[in-house]
Steps between C-alpha positions, in 0.01 A plus 500: 500500500660399831486865609129525416422181688677617814326837490152354459559238769628760745220750433248223551647427844492868593135537389393191696674624813340842469151360438527320834658778699327790326653834413676519837687176422650644183601814685681298767682298234607814319619655826713192575667523159539875522680466833748256348561717196523828691838415650635439151328772300423802723374711213129547433474221244614213719427221254714474186348513153677381188568777252285431194761621253761265648256210499403557138863535403553158657231355275171522695198561276160639604392166643825465691469851644143436613610177666790674669271768644269230642808331641607822672148566628487161670839558661403848616179357650718293730560165331848406625534212254433742216751745641757221503420402143534861388846496653610171344310434179693497174243741357587765761876483540662767287183701429402623843561535872527126565725535804264749663213253475729230633573717803132568560426128490795431730377761748161329482655175620535306173785253565600452136506875449718539809742237371515653150555846645785359708652357182462838328692672780768230486549510122426867434234414240220753542638629830834628630728236652428502873594192703316619810175541308558166331543329835198682642269378227648151500426485872142613446446224242700244700283555805202405284670175404637597159772239434732697272480804728598283796800369307607846385462645848714219635768576242481870590581407859791287377651793314384783725321668208237739632502329840756436772698189407381200702544133419250414772227707330610370160462144626147567622375639170683248284351220707151636437563520124666158487204348685281621213721330243732783395813326371723807511406560863576139587837525326599825669371379837779242514758776455340715767500211744871455428556871560321480834718204598810703411377788715427263786868405500595865542595572139357743246290363216449712190229450240612609155248463220376145532811378678601504865866566576650462847744744651778430749440804717346452841180684576564783741 
């Protein structure tokens, strides 16, 4: 299965890395992952484990359970890609702590995990709605060049969601996303440029949804 293939591939990478670095290398890798997880799960068992009863109720047989445990072992050993896959794979969502693994991968610097975690905080799927956290994780991914995160962060600045409203900052991030071919960013960038022109004339520009409306009041 796809799950089995990912697990075997990841464990192979971990074993190769450890054979070169020795036992100390594995320990360092585990410590890095533990540090990332500790801020999220302060209890003794810092790494999440899927409940077997829930997994079997979702349809996993003996082979599937064995594969899942290998999958978790690779993630616990420090494979950030595996941590991300545990947080996003269809096999995991609904049967285990997918969002927790997503957070661990995000803390480990995985750009896609950071972007997906930002989306989770924006939509409330797997995490409470929190615009500040959404903007924080979009920024982390955007700074690594993630196109969609750059676009979303720009839109957050347009609306003042989770960040102080700023068309200047919005313009900067939308330009970065548009330069990478993001069509939505390019479309919204034109509106932001119009809003900045309105502000330059001493008026108030308001961004509502995907539309920019101009006010008649003078800026104080």
